[in-house]
Coordinates of C-alpha atoms and ligand atoms in Angstrom, one line a residue:
M24 CA -14.4 -11.4 26.0
P25 CA -10.9 -10.0 26.9
E26 CA -9.9 -9.5 30.7
V27 CA -10.2 -5.8 31.3
G28 CA -7.9 -4.2 34.1
F29 CA -9.3 -1.5 36.3
I30 CA -7.4 0.7 38.6
G31 CA -8.8 3.3 40.9
L32 CA -12.0 2.3 42.4
G33 CA -13.1 5.6 44.0
R34 CA -16.4 7.4 43.6
M35 CA -16.4 7.4 39.7
G36 CA -14.1 4.4 39.3
S37 CA -16.2 2.0 41.3
R38 CA -19.4 2.8 39.3
I39 CA -17.6 2.5 36.0
A40 CA -15.9 -0.8 37.0
R41 CA -19.4 -2.2 38.1
N42 CA -20.7 -1.3 34.8
I43 CA -17.9 -3.1 32.9
L44 CA -18.5 -6.1 35.1
K45 CA -22.4 -5.9 34.3
G46 CA -21.5 -5.8 30.5
G47 CA -20.0 -9.2 30.7
F48 CA -16.3 -8.3 30.7
P49 CA -14.0 -10.3 33.1
L50 CA -12.3 -7.7 35.4
V51 CA -9.0 -7.5 37.3
V52 CA -8.8 -4.9 39.8
W53 CA -6.3 -2.9 41.7
N54 CA -6.8 -0.1 44.3
R55 CA -4.5 1.7 46.8
T56 CA -7.1 1.0 49.6
R57 CA -7.2 -2.9 49.2
E58 CA -10.7 -3.1 50.9
K59 CA -12.3 -1.3 48.1
A60 CA -10.9 -3.8 45.7
E61 CA -12.0 -6.8 47.8
E62 CA -15.7 -5.6 47.5
F63 CA -15.2 -6.2 43.8
A64 CA -14.0 -9.7 44.3
K65 CA -17.2 -10.3 45.9
L66 CA -18.9 -9.3 42.6
G67 CA -16.7 -11.5 40.6
A68 CA -13.8 -9.5 39.9
T69 CA -10.1 -10.8 40.3
L70 CA -8.0 -8.8 42.8
S71 CA -4.3 -7.8 41.7
D72 CA -1.3 -6.8 43.9
S73 CA 0.0 -4.1 41.7
P74 CA -0.8 -2.1 38.5
K75 CA 2.2 -3.8 36.9
K76 CA 0.3 -7.3 37.5
V77 CA -2.9 -5.7 36.1
A78 CA -1.1 -4.7 32.9
E79 CA 0.8 -8.2 32.6
R80 CA -2.5 -10.0 32.7
C81 CA -5.0 -7.6 30.7
S82 CA -4.9 -6.5 27.1
I83 CA -7.0 -3.4 28.1
V84 CA -6.0 -1.6 31.3
I85 CA -8.3 1.4 32.5
S86 CA -7.3 4.0 35.2
M87 CA -9.7 6.3 37.2
L88 CA -7.4 8.3 39.5
T89 CA -7.4 11.5 41.5
D90 CA -5.1 13.8 39.6
P91 CA -2.3 14.0 37.1
V92 CA 0.4 13.4 39.4
V93 CA -1.3 10.2 41.1
T94 CA -2.0 9.2 37.4
E95 CA 1.4 9.5 35.8
N96 CA 2.9 7.7 39.0
V97 CA 0.6 4.9 38.9
L98 CA 0.7 4.5 35.2
T99 CA 4.5 5.1 34.5
G100 CA 6.2 4.9 38.0
T101 CA 7.2 8.4 38.4
G102 CA 7.1 8.1 42.2
D103 CA 6.6 5.3 44.6
M104 CA 5.0 3.0 42.0
K105 CA 8.5 2.7 40.3
G106 CA 8.7 -0.9 39.3
A107 CA 5.1 -1.7 40.0
S108 CA 3.4 0.7 37.6
V109 CA 1.3 -0.2 34.7
L110 CA 4.2 0.6 32.3
D111 CA 6.4 -2.0 34.0
G112 CA 3.6 -4.6 33.0
I113 CA 3.0 -3.3 29.4
Q114 CA 4.0 -5.5 26.5
R115 CA 3.2 -5.1 22.7
G116 CA -0.5 -4.6 21.7
K117 CA -1.8 -3.6 25.1
I118 CA -3.9 -0.4 25.5
V119 CA -3.9 1.8 28.5
V120 CA -7.0 3.9 28.9
D121 CA -7.1 6.8 31.2
M122 CA -10.6 8.1 32.3
S123 CA -9.0 10.5 34.8
T124 CA -9.3 14.2 34.4
N125 CA -5.6 14.7 33.4
H126 CA -3.3 17.5 32.2
P127 CA -2.8 17.4 28.4
M128 CA 0.9 17.5 28.7
I129 CA 1.2 14.8 31.2
S130 CA -1.3 12.5 29.0
R131 CA 1.2 13.0 26.1
R132 CA 4.0 12.1 28.3
I133 CA 2.3 8.7 29.4
A134 CA 1.2 7.9 25.9
E135 CA 4.8 8.3 24.5
K136 CA 6.1 6.0 27.3
V137 CA 3.4 3.4 26.7
R138 CA 4.0 3.6 22.8
E139 CA 7.8 3.2 23.2
K140 CA 7.0 -0.2 24.7
G141 CA 4.8 -1.2 22.0
G142 CA 1.5 -0.6 23.6
D143 CA -1.0 2.4 23.0
F144 CA -2.6 4.9 25.3
V145 CA -6.2 6.4 24.9
E146 CA -7.5 9.3 26.7
A147 CA -11.0 9.1 27.9
P148 CA -12.1 11.5 30.6
V149 CA -15.7 11.6 31.2
V150 CA -18.5 14.2 31.5
G151 CA -21.0 13.4 34.2
G152 CA -20.7 12.8 38.0
A153 CA -21.4 9.6 40.0
F154 CA -25.2 9.4 39.6
I155 CA -24.7 9.6 35.9
A156 CA -21.9 7.0 36.0
E157 CA -24.2 4.6 37.8
Q158 CA -26.7 4.8 35.1
A159 CA -24.1 4.3 32.6
R160 CA -24.8 7.5 31.0
L161 CA -21.4 9.2 30.8
T162 CA -20.3 11.0 27.8
I163 CA -16.7 9.9 27.0
L164 CA -14.2 12.2 25.3
A165 CA -11.9 9.9 23.5
A166 CA -8.5 11.0 22.0
G167 CA -5.8 8.8 20.4
R168 CA -5.4 6.6 17.4
Q169 CA -8.6 5.6 15.7
E170 CA -7.9 1.9 15.8
S171 CA -7.3 2.0 19.6
V172 CA -10.2 3.9 20.2
E173 CA -12.2 1.5 18.2
A174 CA -10.6 -1.5 20.1
V175 CA -11.5 -0.1 23.6
S176 CA -15.0 1.1 22.6
K177 CA -16.9 -1.9 23.4
V178 CA -15.7 -1.7 27.0
L179 CA -16.3 1.9 27.3
Q180 CA -20.0 1.5 25.8
T181 CA -20.8 -0.4 29.2
T182 CA -20.6 2.9 31.1
S183 CA -21.5 5.7 28.4
Q184 CA -24.3 6.9 26.3
K185 CA -21.7 8.5 23.7
I186 CA -18.2 8.3 22.9
L187 CA -16.9 11.4 21.0
H188 CA -13.5 11.0 19.3
V189 CA -12.0 14.6 19.6
G190 CA -8.6 14.2 18.2
E191 CA -5.1 13.3 19.4
I192 CA -3.8 12.8 22.7
G193 CA -4.1 15.9 24.7
A194 CA -7.3 17.0 23.0
A195 CA -9.6 15.0 25.4
S196 CA -8.1 16.2 28.5
A197 CA -8.0 19.9 27.3
I198 CA -11.6 19.8 26.3
K199 CA -12.5 18.1 29.7
L200 CA -10.6 20.9 31.7
I201 CA -12.5 23.7 29.6
L202 CA -16.0 22.2 30.2
N203 CA -15.3 21.9 34.0
L204 CA -14.0 25.6 34.0
H205 CA -17.1 26.6 32.3
L206 CA -19.0 24.8 34.8
W207 CA -17.3 25.8 37.9
I208 CA -17.6 29.6 36.6
N209 CA -21.4 28.9 36.0
M210 CA -21.8 27.5 39.4
A211 CA -20.2 30.5 41.1
G212 CA -22.4 32.7 38.9
F213 CA -25.5 31.0 40.3
A214 CA -24.4 31.1 43.8
E215 CA -24.0 34.8 43.6
C216 CA -27.5 35.1 42.0
V217 CA -29.1 33.0 44.8
V218 CA -27.8 35.2 47.5
I219 CA -28.7 38.5 45.8
A220 CA -32.0 37.1 45.2
S221 CA -32.5 36.0 48.8
K222 CA -31.5 39.3 50.0
L223 CA -34.3 40.7 47.9
G224 CA -36.7 38.3 49.3
V225 CA -36.8 35.6 46.4
K226 CA -36.3 31.9 47.8
P227 CA -33.6 29.8 45.8
K228 CA -36.6 27.4 44.9
T229 CA -38.6 30.3 43.1
L230 CA -35.3 31.7 41.5
A231 CA -34.6 28.1 40.1
E232 CA -38.2 27.7 38.9
V233 CA -38.0 30.8 37.0
F234 CA -34.8 30.1 35.3
N235 CA -36.0 26.6 34.4
N236 CA -38.9 28.0 32.7
T237 CA -36.9 30.1 30.3
V238 CA -34.2 29.7 27.8
F239 CA -31.7 30.3 30.5
K240 CA -32.2 26.8 32.1
N241 CA -29.1 24.8 32.3
Y242 CA -27.4 21.9 34.3
V243 CA -26.5 24.3 37.3
T244 CA -30.1 25.8 37.5
E245 CA -31.8 22.4 36.9
Y246 CA -29.8 20.0 38.9
K247 CA -27.3 21.8 41.1
S248 CA -29.8 24.3 42.4
Q249 CA -31.5 21.4 44.1
K250 CA -28.5 21.0 46.6
I251 CA -29.4 24.6 47.8
I252 CA -33.1 24.1 47.8
D253 CA -32.9 21.0 49.8
D254 CA -30.0 22.3 51.9
E255 CA -28.2 18.9 51.3
W256 CA -24.6 18.9 50.6
S257 CA -23.5 15.3 50.2
P258 CA -21.0 15.4 47.2
V259 CA -21.5 14.3 43.8
A260 CA -18.2 16.1 43.2
T261 CA -16.3 17.5 46.1
I262 CA -15.1 21.2 46.6
D263 CA -11.6 19.7 46.7
L264 CA -12.1 18.2 43.3
A265 CA -13.3 21.6 41.9
V266 CA -10.0 23.3 43.3
K267 CA -7.9 20.5 41.5
D268 CA -9.8 21.0 38.4
I269 CA -9.7 24.8 38.2
K270 CA -6.1 24.9 39.0
L271 CA -5.4 22.5 36.3
A272 CA -7.5 24.6 33.8
L273 CA -5.7 27.8 34.8
E274 CA -2.3 26.2 34.3
V275 CA -3.3 25.1 31.0
A276 CA -4.6 28.6 30.0
R277 CA -1.6 30.2 31.3
D278 CA 0.6 27.9 29.1
V279 CA -1.1 29.3 25.9
D280 CA -1.2 33.0 27.4
V281 CA -4.9 33.4 27.7
P282 CA -5.9 35.6 30.6
T283 CA -8.5 34.0 33.1
F284 CA -10.4 36.7 34.8
L285 CA -13.4 34.8 35.5
G286 CA -11.5 31.6 36.2
S287 CA -9.1 33.3 38.6
V288 CA -12.0 34.7 40.8
T289 CA -14.0 31.4 40.8
K290 CA -10.7 29.5 41.8
D291 CA -10.5 31.9 44.9
L292 CA -14.0 31.2 45.6
Y293 CA -13.6 27.5 45.7
V294 CA -10.2 27.9 47.6
A295 CA -11.9 29.9 50.3
T296 CA -14.7 27.4 50.4
A297 CA -12.2 24.7 51.0
Q298 CA -10.4 26.7 53.8
M299 CA -13.5 27.4 55.5
G300 CA -14.0 23.8 56.3
M301 CA -16.1 22.7 53.3
R302 CA -13.6 20.7 51.2
D303 CA -15.7 17.5 51.5
L304 CA -19.0 19.3 50.6
D305 CA -20.5 19.1 47.1
V306 CA -19.2 21.7 44.6
M307 CA -22.4 23.8 45.0
A308 CA -21.2 24.7 48.6
V309 CA -19.7 27.8 46.9
A310 CA -23.2 29.1 47.7
I311 CA -22.8 28.7 51.4
T312 CA -19.7 30.7 51.3
Y313 CA -21.6 33.7 49.7
G314 CA -24.2 33.1 52.3
K315 CA -21.6 33.4 55.1
L316 CA -19.9 36.6 53.5
T317 CA -23.3 38.3 53.3
N318 CA -24.9 36.9 56.5
E319 CA -27.8 35.6 54.2
K320 CA -29.2 32.4 55.8
I321 CA -29.5 30.3 52.6
S322 CA -28.6 27.2 54.5
K323 CA -28.3 25.8 58.2
L324 CA -24.5 25.9 57.5
V325 CA -24.4 29.8 57.3
Ligands
NAP1568 N1 -16.7 12.8 41.0 C1 -17.0 13.4 39.9 O1 -18.2 13.9 39.8 C2 -16.2 13.3 38.7 C3 -16.9 13.6 37.4 C4 -16.0 13.6 36.3 C5 -14.7 13.1 36.3 N2 -14.2 12.9 37.6 C6 -12.7 12.6 37.6 O2 -12.6 11.4 38.1 C7 -11.4 11.1 38.7 C8 -11.8 10.4 39.9 O3 -12.7 11.0 40.5 P1 -13.5 10.6 42.0 O4 -14.5 11.4 42.2 O5 -13.8 8.9 41.8 O6 -12.2 10.6 43.2 P2 -11.9 9.5 44.5 O7 -13.3 9.2 44.9 O8 -11.3 10.5 45.3 O9 -11.2 8.4 44.0 C9 -9.8 8.6 43.5 C10 -9.2 7.3 43.3 O10 -7.6 7.5 43.1 C11 -7.1 6.6 44.0 N3 -5.7 7.4 44.4 C12 -5.6 8.5 45.0 N4 -4.5 8.9 45.4 C13 -3.6 7.7 45.0 C14 -2.3 7.4 45.2 N5 -1.4 8.2 45.7 N6 -1.8 6.2 44.6 C15 -2.8 5.4 44.1 N7 -4.1 5.6 44.1 C16 -4.5 6.8 44.5 C17 -7.9 6.6 45.2 O11 -7.6 5.4 45.9 P3 -8.0 5.0 47.4 O12 -9.4 4.3 47.3 O13 -6.9 4.4 48.1 O14 -8.1 6.4 48.1 C18 -9.3 6.3 44.4 O15 -9.1 4.9 44.0 C19 -10.7 12.4 38.9 O16 -9.8 12.7 37.9 C20 -11.8 13.4 38.8 O17 -11.5 14.7 38.2 C21 -14.9 13.2 38.7

């Protein structure tokens, strides 16, 4: 079993790293907040002092970080990680796997730098939240050279039910952003419907039940509706994360001159929700914003 490096032990990363450990791979970890990495030492992982040291030691290095700016910095030292980044520890034959939701152009830039040093890069953003990660049921969108995707697939299989090889570097992050854009628009749409229904005397639970007994059933009506029904807003993914994702998706759409009528309105709704003090609540909290705007008591937070 090769030693696997893992960088970024946040909500998603910690669950993925645990699955890799459970899969029997020796794990070397680094996290900005050291206490989170120390918890992994108790589970048998080795603590490292920097991303550079993780890369020097491991043949496969996985990252799961907040956003493209952080990812580029930790992987290639574009900011305060200069001299201590993964790239600084890369030698021939090593493979860097980024599971974060990244920007296709930044992914390509990282891949180029890693390849210049004789290593290789695989994009591997994930579909599914923390709960799905915990159950090792993520879908992974892999992009990059076939042989490198194959070389890391045994490690990725410890945390996923399916790995889809979608093309060259950039393709996986593009698809991931598009999937998310579709999801956030869908969620905002459902929030709007819930409040209209509530105004007309139909409870969110009844509305969701009807949706879910028709061909209109989807992830939002089946799972995210539960947040509204239970009035429980602990985050699977936060409003802040949605704002980051939508901005990235709109940026990518702008690069290719596609208008984003629905995406732009949805972004404003998420930004407003964050500004109204709900940035750390679950993404479905856009429904609370609709409730507040219309004075409809769909939550105790309205
Ligand atoms: N949450 C979801 O449902 C979900 C689903 C699919 C994909 N994703 C994607 O997965 C990625 C991680 O999301 P998450 O929910 O796990 O986020 P998170 O809980 O906020 O974790 C973010 C990680 O990035 C690290 N980090 C942040 N800023 C840093 C910096 N300046 N330098 C070094 N490390 C830094 C954090 O370190 P600290 O511990 O020190 O803060 C933490 O390890 C994101 O790209 C997200 O879009 C999330």
